Short mmCIF file of C-alpha atoms and ligand atoms in Angstrom, two decimals:
data_model
loop_
_atom_site.label_atom_id
_atom_site.label_comp_id
_atom_site.label_asym_id
_atom_site.label_seq_id
_atom_site.Cartn_x
_atom_site.Cartn_y
_atom_site.Cartn_z
CA MET K 1 8.84 162.91 -106.71
CA THR K 2 11.73 161.97 -108.92
CA ALA K 3 10.77 161.91 -112.56
CA ILE K 4 12.70 158.77 -113.39
CA PRO K 5 13.23 155.87 -110.97
CA PHE K 6 16.91 155.29 -111.68
CA ASP K 7 18.64 152.24 -110.24
CA ASN K 8 22.23 152.38 -111.48
CA SER K 9 24.42 149.29 -111.27
CA TYR K 10 27.23 149.77 -113.80
CA VAL K 11 28.62 152.70 -111.80
CA ARG K 12 29.15 150.33 -108.88
CA LEU K 13 31.80 148.52 -110.91
CA PRO K 14 35.40 149.66 -110.40
CA ASP K 15 36.33 153.14 -111.62
CA ARG K 16 38.35 151.84 -114.53
CA PHE K 17 35.14 150.60 -116.23
CA PHE K 18 33.96 154.07 -117.18
CA SER K 19 34.57 157.76 -116.91
CA ARG K 20 32.00 160.04 -115.33
CA ARG K 21 30.80 162.54 -117.82
CA ALA K 22 27.62 164.60 -118.06
CA PRO K 23 26.15 165.25 -121.50
CA THR K 24 27.13 168.56 -123.09
CA PRO K 25 24.14 170.90 -123.44
CA VAL K 26 22.82 171.80 -126.89
CA ALA K 27 21.52 175.12 -128.23
CA ALA K 28 17.81 174.58 -128.78
CA PRO K 29 16.36 171.18 -127.93
CA ARG K 30 13.19 170.26 -129.76
CA LEU K 31 11.43 166.94 -129.46
CA ILE K 32 11.10 165.14 -132.78
CA ARG K 33 9.54 161.98 -131.48
CA LEU K 34 8.87 160.32 -128.15
CA ASN K 35 8.17 156.60 -127.86
CA ARG K 36 5.33 156.88 -125.36
CA ALA K 37 4.63 153.17 -125.05
CA LEU K 38 8.28 152.44 -124.30
CA ALA K 39 8.47 155.33 -121.83
CA ALA K 40 5.50 153.94 -119.93
CA ASN K 41 7.06 150.47 -119.91
CA LEU K 42 10.19 151.99 -118.39
CA GLY K 43 8.17 153.53 -115.58
CA MET K 44 8.56 157.06 -116.93
CA ASP K 45 5.74 159.54 -117.35
CA PRO K 46 5.41 160.21 -121.09
CA ASP K 47 3.83 163.61 -120.48
CA TRP K 48 6.74 164.66 -118.29
CA LEU K 49 9.22 163.46 -120.92
CA ALA K 50 7.40 165.42 -123.63
CA GLY K 51 7.40 168.57 -121.48
CA LEU K 52 10.13 171.16 -121.08
CA ALA K 53 12.13 169.38 -118.40
CA GLY K 54 11.82 166.01 -120.10
CA VAL K 55 13.01 167.30 -123.46
CA GLU K 56 15.92 169.09 -121.78
CA MET K 57 16.87 165.78 -120.19
CA LEU K 58 16.56 163.89 -123.49
CA ALA K 59 18.80 166.47 -125.17
CA GLY K 60 21.40 166.29 -122.40
CA ASN K 61 20.75 169.83 -121.12
CA ARG K 62 19.53 168.65 -117.75
CA VAL K 63 20.80 165.80 -115.62
CA PRO K 64 17.74 164.36 -113.90
CA GLU K 65 17.73 163.44 -110.25
CA GLY K 66 19.15 159.97 -109.72
CA ALA K 67 21.08 159.91 -112.98
CA ASP K 68 24.81 159.17 -112.83
CA PRO K 69 26.09 159.83 -116.34
CA ILE K 70 29.08 157.85 -117.59
CA ALA K 71 30.89 156.88 -120.75
CA THR K 72 31.90 153.24 -120.71
CA VAL K 73 35.23 151.93 -121.93
CA TYR K 74 35.65 149.04 -124.34
CA ALA K 75 38.00 147.73 -127.00
CA GLY K 76 37.16 145.89 -130.18
CA HIS K 77 38.17 144.15 -133.35
CA GLN K 78 37.26 146.52 -136.15
CA PHE K 79 37.23 144.67 -139.47
CA GLY K 80 39.47 142.08 -137.86
CA ASN K 81 42.03 144.51 -136.41
CA PHE K 82 42.24 144.83 -132.67
CA VAL K 83 41.89 148.33 -131.25
CA PRO K 84 42.83 148.18 -127.55
CA GLN K 85 40.75 151.17 -126.53
CA LEU K 86 37.52 152.52 -127.96
CA GLY K 87 34.73 153.42 -125.55
CA ASP K 88 31.62 155.57 -125.74
CA GLY K 89 32.92 158.44 -127.84
CA ARG K 90 29.59 160.04 -128.43
CA ALA K 91 27.21 158.36 -126.05
CA VAL K 92 26.51 158.89 -122.39
CA LEU K 93 24.83 156.28 -120.25
CA ILE K 94 22.69 158.40 -117.97
CA GLY K 95 21.43 155.58 -115.81
CA GLU K 96 19.43 152.39 -115.53
CA VAL K 97 15.83 151.67 -114.67
CA ILE K 98 13.90 148.50 -113.94
CA ASP K 99 11.08 148.20 -116.45
CA ARG K 100 7.53 146.96 -115.91
CA ASP K 101 8.66 143.42 -116.73
CA GLY K 102 11.31 143.56 -114.03
CA GLN K 103 14.10 143.86 -116.57
CA ARG K 104 17.02 146.24 -116.08
CA ARG K 105 17.36 148.70 -118.97
CA ASP K 106 20.10 151.22 -119.76
CA ILE K 107 19.13 154.71 -120.85
CA GLN K 108 21.81 156.14 -123.09
CA LEU K 109 21.98 159.42 -124.97
CA LYS K 110 23.73 158.98 -128.31
CA GLY K 111 25.22 162.17 -129.71
CA ALA K 112 25.44 163.73 -126.25
CA GLY K 113 28.82 165.44 -126.73
CA PRO K 114 32.47 164.58 -126.24
CA THR K 115 33.72 162.12 -123.65
CA SER K 116 37.20 160.98 -122.71
CA PHE K 117 36.85 158.32 -125.44
CA SER K 118 35.97 160.67 -128.31
CA ARG K 119 39.44 160.68 -129.84
CA ARG K 120 39.15 163.15 -132.72
CA GLY K 121 35.36 162.92 -132.95
CA ASP K 122 32.96 165.66 -131.91
CA GLY K 123 30.77 163.40 -129.79
CA ARG K 124 27.73 164.39 -131.80
CA ALA K 125 25.26 162.72 -134.12
CA ALA K 126 23.64 164.07 -137.27
CA LEU K 127 19.88 164.05 -137.70
CA GLY K 128 19.87 161.53 -140.56
CA PRO K 129 21.60 158.67 -138.70
CA VAL K 130 19.50 159.37 -135.60
CA LEU K 131 16.26 159.03 -137.55
CA ARG K 132 17.61 155.94 -139.31
CA GLU K 133 18.47 154.26 -135.99
CA TYR K 134 15.14 155.27 -134.46
CA LEU K 135 13.19 153.88 -137.38
CA VAL K 136 15.17 150.71 -138.02
CA SER K 137 15.50 149.71 -134.37
CA GLU K 138 11.76 150.17 -133.83
CA ALA K 139 11.06 148.24 -137.04
CA MET K 140 13.24 145.41 -135.73
CA ALA K 141 11.34 145.40 -132.44
CA ALA K 142 8.04 145.21 -134.31
CA LEU K 143 9.41 142.33 -136.37
CA GLY K 144 10.04 140.54 -133.07
CA ILE K 145 13.84 140.69 -133.22
CA PRO K 146 15.85 141.47 -130.06
CA THR K 147 17.17 145.01 -130.33
CA THR K 148 18.04 148.17 -128.51
CA ARG K 149 15.04 150.48 -128.57
CA ALA K 150 14.52 154.12 -129.40
CA LEU K 151 12.99 156.16 -126.59
CA ALA K 152 13.22 159.57 -128.22
CA ALA K 153 14.84 161.67 -130.92
CA VAL K 154 15.56 165.30 -130.17
CA ALA K 155 16.82 167.98 -132.58
CA THR K 156 19.64 169.96 -130.98
CA GLY K 157 19.41 173.25 -132.89
CA ASP K 158 23.18 172.90 -133.42
CA GLN K 159 24.90 171.87 -136.59
CA VAL K 160 27.44 169.11 -136.92
CA LEU K 161 30.23 169.20 -139.45
CA ARG K 162 30.52 166.09 -141.57
CA GLU K 163 31.18 166.35 -145.31
CA THR K 164 28.84 169.31 -145.07
CA ARG K 165 27.08 171.04 -142.20
CA LEU K 166 24.14 168.98 -141.04
CA PRO K 167 21.46 169.43 -138.41
CA GLY K 168 22.36 167.68 -135.15
CA ALA K 169 20.21 165.36 -133.07
CA VAL K 170 20.36 163.15 -129.99
CA LEU K 171 18.91 159.67 -129.80
CA ALA K 172 17.79 158.32 -126.43
CA ARG K 173 18.52 154.63 -126.72
CA VAL K 174 17.41 151.85 -124.39
CA ALA K 175 19.26 148.53 -124.05
CA ALA K 176 19.22 145.53 -121.76
CA SER K 177 22.88 146.40 -121.29
CA HIS K 178 25.66 148.04 -123.23
CA ILE K 179 28.22 145.34 -122.40
CA ARG K 180 29.91 144.39 -125.63
CA VAL K 181 32.27 141.58 -126.56
CA GLY K 182 34.74 144.45 -126.78
CA THR K 183 34.15 145.38 -123.14
CA PHE K 184 35.55 141.99 -122.10
CA GLN K 185 38.36 142.37 -124.61
CA TYR K 186 39.42 145.73 -123.17
CA PHE K 187 40.23 144.25 -119.79
CA ALA K 188 41.53 140.90 -121.06
CA ALA K 189 43.98 142.63 -123.40
CA ARG K 190 45.39 144.56 -120.45
CA GLY K 191 45.80 141.41 -118.44
CA ASP K 192 43.28 142.74 -115.92
CA ALA K 193 41.85 139.37 -114.86
CA GLU K 194 40.13 140.88 -111.86
CA ALA K 195 38.15 143.25 -114.07
CA VAL K 196 37.18 140.46 -116.48
CA ARG K 197 35.82 138.54 -113.51
CA ALA K 198 33.95 141.58 -112.20
CA LEU K 199 32.44 142.19 -115.62
CA ALA K 200 31.47 138.54 -116.00
CA ASP K 201 29.89 138.62 -112.54
CA HIS K 202 27.99 141.76 -113.50
CA ALA K 203 26.77 140.18 -116.74
CA LEU K 204 25.79 137.07 -114.82
CA ALA K 205 23.88 139.12 -112.29
CA LEU K 206 21.95 140.68 -115.16
CA ALA K 207 21.28 137.23 -116.62
CA LEU K 208 20.28 135.89 -113.20
CA ALA K 209 17.79 138.70 -112.78
CA LEU K 210 16.45 137.43 -116.07
CA ALA K 211 16.46 133.81 -114.97
CA ARG K 212 12.99 133.48 -116.40
CA HIS K 213 14.48 134.09 -119.83
CA TYR K 214 17.87 132.44 -119.35
CA PRO K 215 17.43 129.56 -116.94
CA GLU K 216 20.80 128.18 -118.01
CA ALA K 217 22.57 130.86 -116.00
CA SER K 218 20.76 130.39 -112.73
CA SER K 219 21.01 126.64 -112.37
CA ALA K 220 24.57 126.31 -113.55
CA GLU K 221 27.30 124.63 -111.61
CA HIS K 222 29.82 126.46 -113.80
CA PRO K 223 28.44 129.98 -113.99
CA TYR K 224 31.03 131.44 -116.38
CA ARG K 225 30.56 128.55 -118.79
CA ALA K 226 26.81 129.15 -118.48
CA LEU K 227 27.37 132.82 -119.25
CA LEU K 228 29.29 131.93 -122.39
CA ASP K 229 26.70 129.33 -123.40
CA GLY K 230 23.97 131.92 -122.94
CA VAL K 231 25.71 134.54 -125.07
CA VAL K 232 26.43 131.95 -127.77
CA ALA K 233 22.79 130.84 -127.84
CA ARG K 234 21.38 134.36 -127.94
CA GLN K 235 23.77 135.40 -130.69
CA ALA K 236 22.95 132.30 -132.77
CA ASP K 237 19.24 133.04 -132.46
CA LEU K 238 19.78 136.70 -133.24
CA VAL K 239 21.75 136.17 -136.42
CA ALA K 240 19.23 133.56 -137.59
CA ALA K 241 16.45 136.11 -137.00
CA TRP K 242 18.40 138.70 -139.01
CA LEU K 243 18.83 136.36 -141.96
CA LEU K 244 15.17 135.44 -141.94
CA VAL K 245 14.15 139.06 -142.60
CA GLY K 246 17.05 139.96 -144.88
CA PHE K 247 18.88 142.20 -142.41
CA VAL K 248 22.53 143.11 -142.96
CA HIS K 249 24.05 144.66 -139.83
CA GLY K 250 26.98 146.00 -141.80
CA VAL K 251 29.55 146.54 -139.07
CA MET K 252 29.73 143.46 -136.86
CA ASN K 253 32.89 144.56 -135.09
CA THR K 254 33.29 143.01 -131.65
CA ASP K 255 32.53 146.40 -130.08
CA ASN K 256 29.17 146.33 -131.85
CA MET K 257 28.10 142.96 -130.49
CA SER K 258 26.10 143.04 -127.28
CA VAL K 259 26.41 140.13 -124.86
CA ALA K 260 22.70 140.63 -124.11
CA GLY K 261 21.96 139.35 -127.61
CA GLU K 262 20.29 142.52 -128.83
CA THR K 263 20.93 144.07 -132.21
CA ILE K 264 23.00 147.16 -131.43
CA ASP K 265 24.62 150.04 -133.33
CA TYR K 266 22.56 150.78 -136.39
CA GLY K 267 25.16 152.54 -138.50
CA PRO K 268 25.44 151.18 -142.02
CA CYS K 269 22.78 148.48 -141.65
CA ALA K 270 20.27 147.83 -144.43
CA PHE K 271 17.78 145.23 -145.61
CA LEU K 272 18.14 143.12 -148.75
CA ASP K 273 15.94 143.92 -151.68
CA ASP K 274 16.99 141.31 -154.26
CA TYR K 275 18.23 138.18 -152.55
CA ASP K 276 21.97 137.68 -152.85
CA PRO K 277 23.92 136.36 -149.87
CA ARG K 278 27.01 138.29 -151.01
CA THR K 279 25.26 141.61 -150.46
CA SER K 280 27.09 144.15 -148.34
CA PHE K 281 25.87 147.73 -148.42
CA SER K 282 28.44 149.49 -146.32
CA SER K 283 30.83 151.72 -148.19
CA ILE K 284 33.64 150.83 -145.77
CA ASP K 285 33.10 147.07 -146.10
CA ALA K 286 34.92 146.83 -149.41
CA HIS K 287 35.72 143.12 -149.11
CA GLY K 288 32.30 142.03 -147.91
CA ARG K 289 33.54 140.86 -144.51
CA TYR K 290 30.12 141.69 -143.09
CA ALA K 291 28.01 140.65 -146.10
CA TYR K 292 24.56 139.14 -145.46
CA GLY K 293 25.70 135.54 -145.78
CA GLN K 294 28.88 136.06 -143.75
CA GLN K 295 27.00 137.04 -140.61
CA PRO K 296 26.78 133.61 -138.91
CA GLY K 297 30.50 133.02 -139.41
CA ILE K 298 31.38 136.47 -138.14
CA ALA K 299 29.17 136.03 -135.09
CA LEU K 300 31.05 132.85 -134.26
CA TRP K 301 34.38 134.59 -134.84
CA ASN K 302 33.33 137.35 -132.43
CA LEU K 303 32.12 134.80 -129.89
CA THR K 304 35.50 133.10 -130.12
CA ARG K 305 37.11 136.42 -129.15
CA LEU K 306 34.73 136.58 -126.18
CA ALA K 307 35.55 133.00 -125.17
CA GLU K 308 39.26 133.85 -125.20
CA THR K 309 38.72 136.59 -122.65
CA LEU K 310 36.87 134.18 -120.37
CA LEU K 311 39.47 131.38 -120.45
CA PRO K 312 40.93 132.15 -117.01
CA LEU K 313 37.44 131.90 -115.54
CA LEU K 314 36.41 128.69 -117.26
CA ALA K 315 38.82 126.36 -115.47
CA GLU K 316 41.95 126.46 -113.34
CA ASP K 317 43.99 124.49 -115.80
CA GLU K 318 44.46 125.89 -119.28
CA ALA K 319 43.73 122.75 -121.27
CA ALA K 320 40.45 122.29 -119.42
CA ALA K 321 39.55 125.95 -120.02
CA VAL K 322 40.21 125.65 -123.75
CA GLU K 323 38.13 122.50 -123.85
CA ALA K 324 35.24 124.24 -122.10
CA ALA K 325 35.45 127.23 -124.44
CA GLU K 326 35.50 124.98 -127.49
CA ALA K 327 32.53 123.04 -126.22
CA ALA K 328 30.58 126.25 -125.69
CA LEU K 329 31.50 127.56 -129.14
CA ALA K 330 30.57 124.22 -130.69
CA GLY K 331 27.03 124.98 -129.55
CA PHE K 332 26.76 127.88 -131.98
CA SER K 333 26.28 126.08 -135.27
CA PRO K 334 23.61 123.60 -134.20
CA ARG K 335 21.70 126.36 -132.46
CA PHE K 336 21.98 128.68 -135.44
CA GLU K 337 21.09 125.97 -137.94
CA ALA K 338 18.03 124.93 -135.98
CA ALA K 339 16.78 128.51 -135.70
CA TYR K 340 17.56 129.41 -139.29
CA ARG K 341 16.39 126.18 -140.94
CA GLY K 342 13.30 126.03 -138.77
CA GLY K 343 12.55 129.65 -139.56
CA LEU K 344 12.93 129.10 -143.29
CA ALA K 345 10.58 126.13 -143.17
CA HIS K 346 8.01 128.25 -141.33
CA LYS K 347 8.38 130.97 -143.92
CA LEU K 348 7.27 128.35 -146.45
CA GLY K 349 4.35 127.18 -144.33
CA LEU K 350 6.09 123.92 -143.49
CA SER K 351 7.33 122.25 -140.37
CA ALA K 352 11.12 121.96 -140.14
CA ASP K 353 10.96 118.27 -139.36
CA LEU K 354 9.02 117.53 -142.51
CA ASP K 355 11.40 115.58 -144.76
CA GLY K 356 12.59 117.74 -147.60
CA ALA K 357 11.49 121.10 -146.15
CA VAL K 358 15.02 122.34 -145.58
CA ALA K 359 16.26 121.22 -148.99
CA LEU K 360 13.24 122.88 -150.56
CA ALA K 361 14.04 126.16 -148.83
CA ASP K 362 17.68 126.01 -149.95
CA ASP K 363 16.54 125.33 -153.49
CA LEU K 364 14.25 128.36 -153.43
CA LEU K 365 17.02 130.63 -152.12
CA ALA K 366 19.39 129.41 -154.84
CA ARG K 367 16.76 130.16 -157.47
CA MET K 368 16.04 133.59 -155.96
CA ALA K 369 19.73 134.45 -156.00
CA GLY K 370 20.11 133.28 -159.58
CA ASP K 371 17.07 135.22 -160.76
CA GLN K 372 17.26 138.42 -158.70
CA ALA K 373 14.06 137.85 -156.80
CA ASP K 374 13.18 140.36 -154.08
CA PHE K 375 13.59 138.62 -150.71
CA THR K 376 10.68 140.17 -148.81
CA LEU K 377 8.21 140.19 -151.70
CA THR K 378 8.93 136.58 -152.63
CA PHE K 379 8.08 135.25 -149.18
CA ARG K 380 5.13 137.58 -148.67
CA ARG K 381 3.59 136.69 -152.01
CA LEU K 382 4.11 133.00 -151.28
CA CYS K 383 1.60 133.47 -148.45
CA ASP K 384 -1.06 134.31 -151.05
CA ALA K 385 0.09 131.48 -153.28
CA ALA K 386 -0.31 129.02 -150.42
CA GLU K 387 -3.94 130.06 -150.20
CA ARG K 388 -4.76 130.44 -153.89
CA PRO K 389 -2.65 128.87 -156.66
CA GLU K 390 -3.75 131.73 -158.97
CA ALA K 391 -1.55 133.97 -156.84
CA ASP K 392 1.50 132.19 -158.25
CA ALA K 393 1.49 134.87 -160.93
CA GLY K 394 2.63 137.46 -158.39
CA VAL K 395 5.56 135.33 -157.28
CA ARG K 396 6.61 134.29 -160.80
CA ASP K 397 6.91 137.95 -161.79
CA LEU K 398 9.69 138.43 -159.25
CA PHE K 399 12.04 136.05 -161.09
CA VAL K 400 13.93 137.14 -164.19
CA ASP K 401 12.83 133.84 -165.72
CA PRO K 402 9.42 133.06 -164.20
CA THR K 403 9.66 129.38 -165.08
CA VAL K 404 12.43 129.10 -162.46
CA TYR K 405 9.69 129.58 -159.89
CA ASP K 406 7.30 127.15 -161.58
CA GLY K 407 9.88 124.38 -161.32
CA TRP K 408 10.16 124.92 -157.61
CA ALA K 409 6.46 125.41 -156.81
CA VAL K 410 5.48 121.91 -157.85
CA ARG K 411 7.55 120.35 -155.09
CA TRP K 412 6.44 123.02 -152.59
CA ARG K 413 2.79 122.16 -153.17
CA GLU K 414 3.55 118.46 -152.69
CA LEU K 415 5.13 119.21 -149.31
CA LEU K 416 2.30 121.54 -148.29
CA ALA K 417 -0.12 118.71 -149.07
CA GLU K 418 1.97 116.30 -146.99
CA GLY K 419 1.92 118.81 -144.12
CA GLY K 420 -1.84 118.49 -144.27
CA ARG K 421 -2.83 121.93 -142.98
CA ASN K 422 -5.67 123.74 -144.67
CA PRO K 423 -4.58 126.49 -147.06
CA THR K 424 -6.13 129.35 -145.10
CA ALA K 425 -4.41 128.33 -141.87
CA THR K 426 -1.12 127.87 -143.74
CA ALA K 427 -1.35 131.32 -145.29
CA ALA K 428 -2.17 132.93 -141.94
CA ALA K 429 0.80 131.24 -140.26
CA MET K 430 3.05 132.32 -143.10
CA ARG K 431 1.86 135.94 -142.92
CA ALA K 432 2.85 135.98 -139.26
CA VAL K 433 6.49 135.28 -140.13
CA ASN K 434 6.90 136.88 -143.56
CA PRO K 435 6.69 140.65 -143.17
CA ALA K 436 4.95 142.75 -145.78
CA PHE K 437 6.89 145.79 -144.63
CA ILE K 438 10.58 146.19 -143.86
CA PRO K 439 12.52 149.46 -143.79
CA ARG K 440 13.18 149.59 -147.52
CA ASN K 441 16.38 151.49 -148.20
CA HIS K 442 14.87 153.80 -150.79
CA HIS K 443 12.09 154.82 -148.40
CA VAL K 444 14.50 155.29 -145.50
CA GLU K 445 16.64 157.57 -147.67
CA ALA K 446 13.62 159.56 -148.85
CA MET K 447 12.47 159.92 -145.23
CA ILE K 448 15.91 161.21 -144.19
CA ALA K 449 16.10 163.63 -147.11
CA ALA K 450 12.69 165.10 -146.25
CA ALA K 451 13.72 165.64 -142.63
CA VAL K 452 17.23 166.96 -143.26
CA GLU K 453 16.57 169.07 -146.35
CA ARG K 454 13.04 170.30 -145.69
CA ALA K 455 12.52 169.77 -141.95
CA ASP K 456 9.56 167.63 -143.01
CA PHE K 457 9.06 164.82 -140.49
CA GLY K 458 5.83 163.59 -142.09
CA PRO K 459 7.53 160.72 -143.97
CA PHE K 460 9.35 159.67 -140.78
CA GLU K 461 6.08 159.50 -138.84
CA GLU K 462 4.27 157.69 -141.61
CA LEU K 463 7.00 155.13 -142.22
CA LEU K 464 7.36 154.52 -138.49
CA ALA K 465 3.62 153.86 -138.20
CA VAL K 466 3.63 151.46 -141.15
CA LEU K 467 6.66 149.57 -139.81
CA SER K 468 5.08 149.18 -136.39
CA ARG K 469 2.71 146.61 -138.00
CA PRO K 470 5.05 144.81 -140.39
CA TYR K 471 3.01 141.62 -140.68
CA ASP K 472 -0.31 143.33 -141.51
CA ASP K 473 -1.34 144.09 -145.05
CA GLN K 474 -1.85 147.83 -145.12
CA PRO K 475 -3.34 148.48 -148.55
CA ALA K 476 -3.31 152.25 -148.06
CA HIS K 477 0.47 152.07 -147.64
CA ALA K 478 1.22 149.49 -150.31
CA ARG K 479 3.90 151.69 -151.87
CA TYR K 480 6.13 151.12 -148.82
CA ALA K 481 6.14 147.40 -149.60
CA GLU K 482 7.37 147.86 -153.14
CA ALA K 483 10.86 146.95 -154.24
CA PRO K 484 13.08 149.66 -155.64
CA GLU K 485 13.71 150.09 -159.35
CA GLY K 486 16.65 147.89 -160.32
CA GLY K 487 16.66 145.57 -157.30
CA GLY K 488 18.59 147.71 -154.86
CA ALA K 489 21.96 145.96 -155.18
CA ASP K 490 23.81 149.23 -155.85
CA TYR K 491 22.58 150.84 -152.62
CA ARG K 492 25.39 152.11 -150.36
CA THR K 493 25.35 153.02 -146.69
CA PHE K 494 27.77 155.13 -144.71
CA CYS K 495 28.67 154.97 -141.06
CA GLY K 496 27.49 158.55 -140.79
CA THR K 497 29.60 159.34 -137.74
P1 AMP G 501 30.85 152.82 -134.52
O1 AMP G 501 31.56 152.47 -135.80
O2 AMP G 501 29.69 153.74 -134.71
O3 AMP G 501 30.51 151.63 -133.72
O4 AMP G 501 31.89 153.69 -133.69
C1 AMP G 501 33.18 153.25 -133.36
C2 AMP G 501 33.77 154.11 -132.28
O5 AMP G 501 33.91 155.47 -132.70
C3 AMP G 501 32.95 154.14 -131.00
O6 AMP G 501 33.82 154.07 -129.91
C4 AMP G 501 32.26 155.49 -131.06
O7 AMP G 501 31.97 155.98 -129.78
C5 AMP G 501 33.27 156.35 -131.78
N1 AMP G 501 32.63 157.46 -132.50
C6 AMP G 501 31.84 157.37 -133.57
N2 AMP G 501 31.41 158.59 -133.96
C7 AMP G 501 31.94 159.48 -133.11
C8 AMP G 501 31.86 160.91 -132.97
N3 AMP G 501 31.15 161.67 -133.81
N4 AMP G 501 32.55 161.48 -131.97
C9 AMP G 501 33.27 160.72 -131.11
N5 AMP G 501 33.39 159.41 -131.18
C10 AMP G 501 32.73 158.76 -132.17
MG1 MG G 502 29.69 151.08 -132.03
#
């Protein structure tokens, strides 16, 4: 019996889409964490994966039967500058499986050693960034946000040289696909129209297999336009979902945007503490290109780059193709606004079509920004306030000037009354969309320090467990819900490559 039922499709694309490359073995693989539920959903035996052969596979020391390891090529706009060739420099796609829901999923080892796209990099990953990606991607999944998933983290027993020597690790990552906007750009920039078409057909085939989720692709008379429409819609929904939980991706280069609409590449990402739409945490994002509030605009900019690559497929004649692309891109803002505005209204226990709900939400955000209110705590405490007006005290405390909240709450209560739902039902609905727990930066850093400096994985396990139930009050773990001293605005993240 083969351990993993691989069914590889990307390798059937032309040779110039990838380079074949097995992972480079590591010194002493040791399993840090296996995502057993995900493994089972992928049709893999968790016990086998946790055993000797499984851990060797997850570390890249053994190529399992049916795997066909490759590094894929792509290009990308990095901070607005086009780089004609990037590619998987430290990740190897070992193969694809069909999961229990009938969905195709890529299994990729990140930190699996050099590939032909490594440039000057070592192809490896340090333990800290691997644990960060594992934790944050699983937290995103638990929040209900489309994302790549973490199947396993394995310590390599090797060291990687960054600013200092650090313990190495490999992350086994699972994605609906690893096709990026930059993958299309790579071929389009080389004038390889045939490859763009093959890639679009491949992406369409993936979408068609998912016709249940993306009916637009299956019924379409113009399949490439439908593909673009689908990517636009998924990206609009994704960025709205990010904003609604305070997520800052941090490096929305076109090579880090998946056409499957999943959050991908958790490098310098972080969650807001105090609400300020200008927040950018990444040390390399000096001008705030990828700040929290810039994310919808950047998503549309990236989608415009994707649309450009598809022009030759959209219509025979250029003017008609441009018109089709513009029409598809014009779908972004209404879709985003509906998802974001509707989501904000729900966070306040209101229906988006209630007159005044959207303006009320905007007013609250402006007040939060002016008074350094913690994003997650404000919305979570509003759930209590919806149930019991005495709980206003907890929300007021979050504003530098508590009366700024009082002025807003009057109108909120009027709208809640108009909505006509009973307070208990309102609070329950609000708790289902306002998480109590997000991966707070100060806890993520403490978790990483414990693992890297003391080989103590207790905090990682505990934080992971708490974040797997983000919408439940977990009184025993209340400290993980607390905001950092000082509001967190001075927090910095690093790409950690
Ligand atoms: P990122 O900013 O993480 O999206 O990475 C940008 C590019 O650099 C991608 O093509 C990566 O594969 C590559 N890269 C990042 N870190 C390394 C590394 N340690 N070794 C080789 N390539 C890397
Ligand atoms: Mg990347």
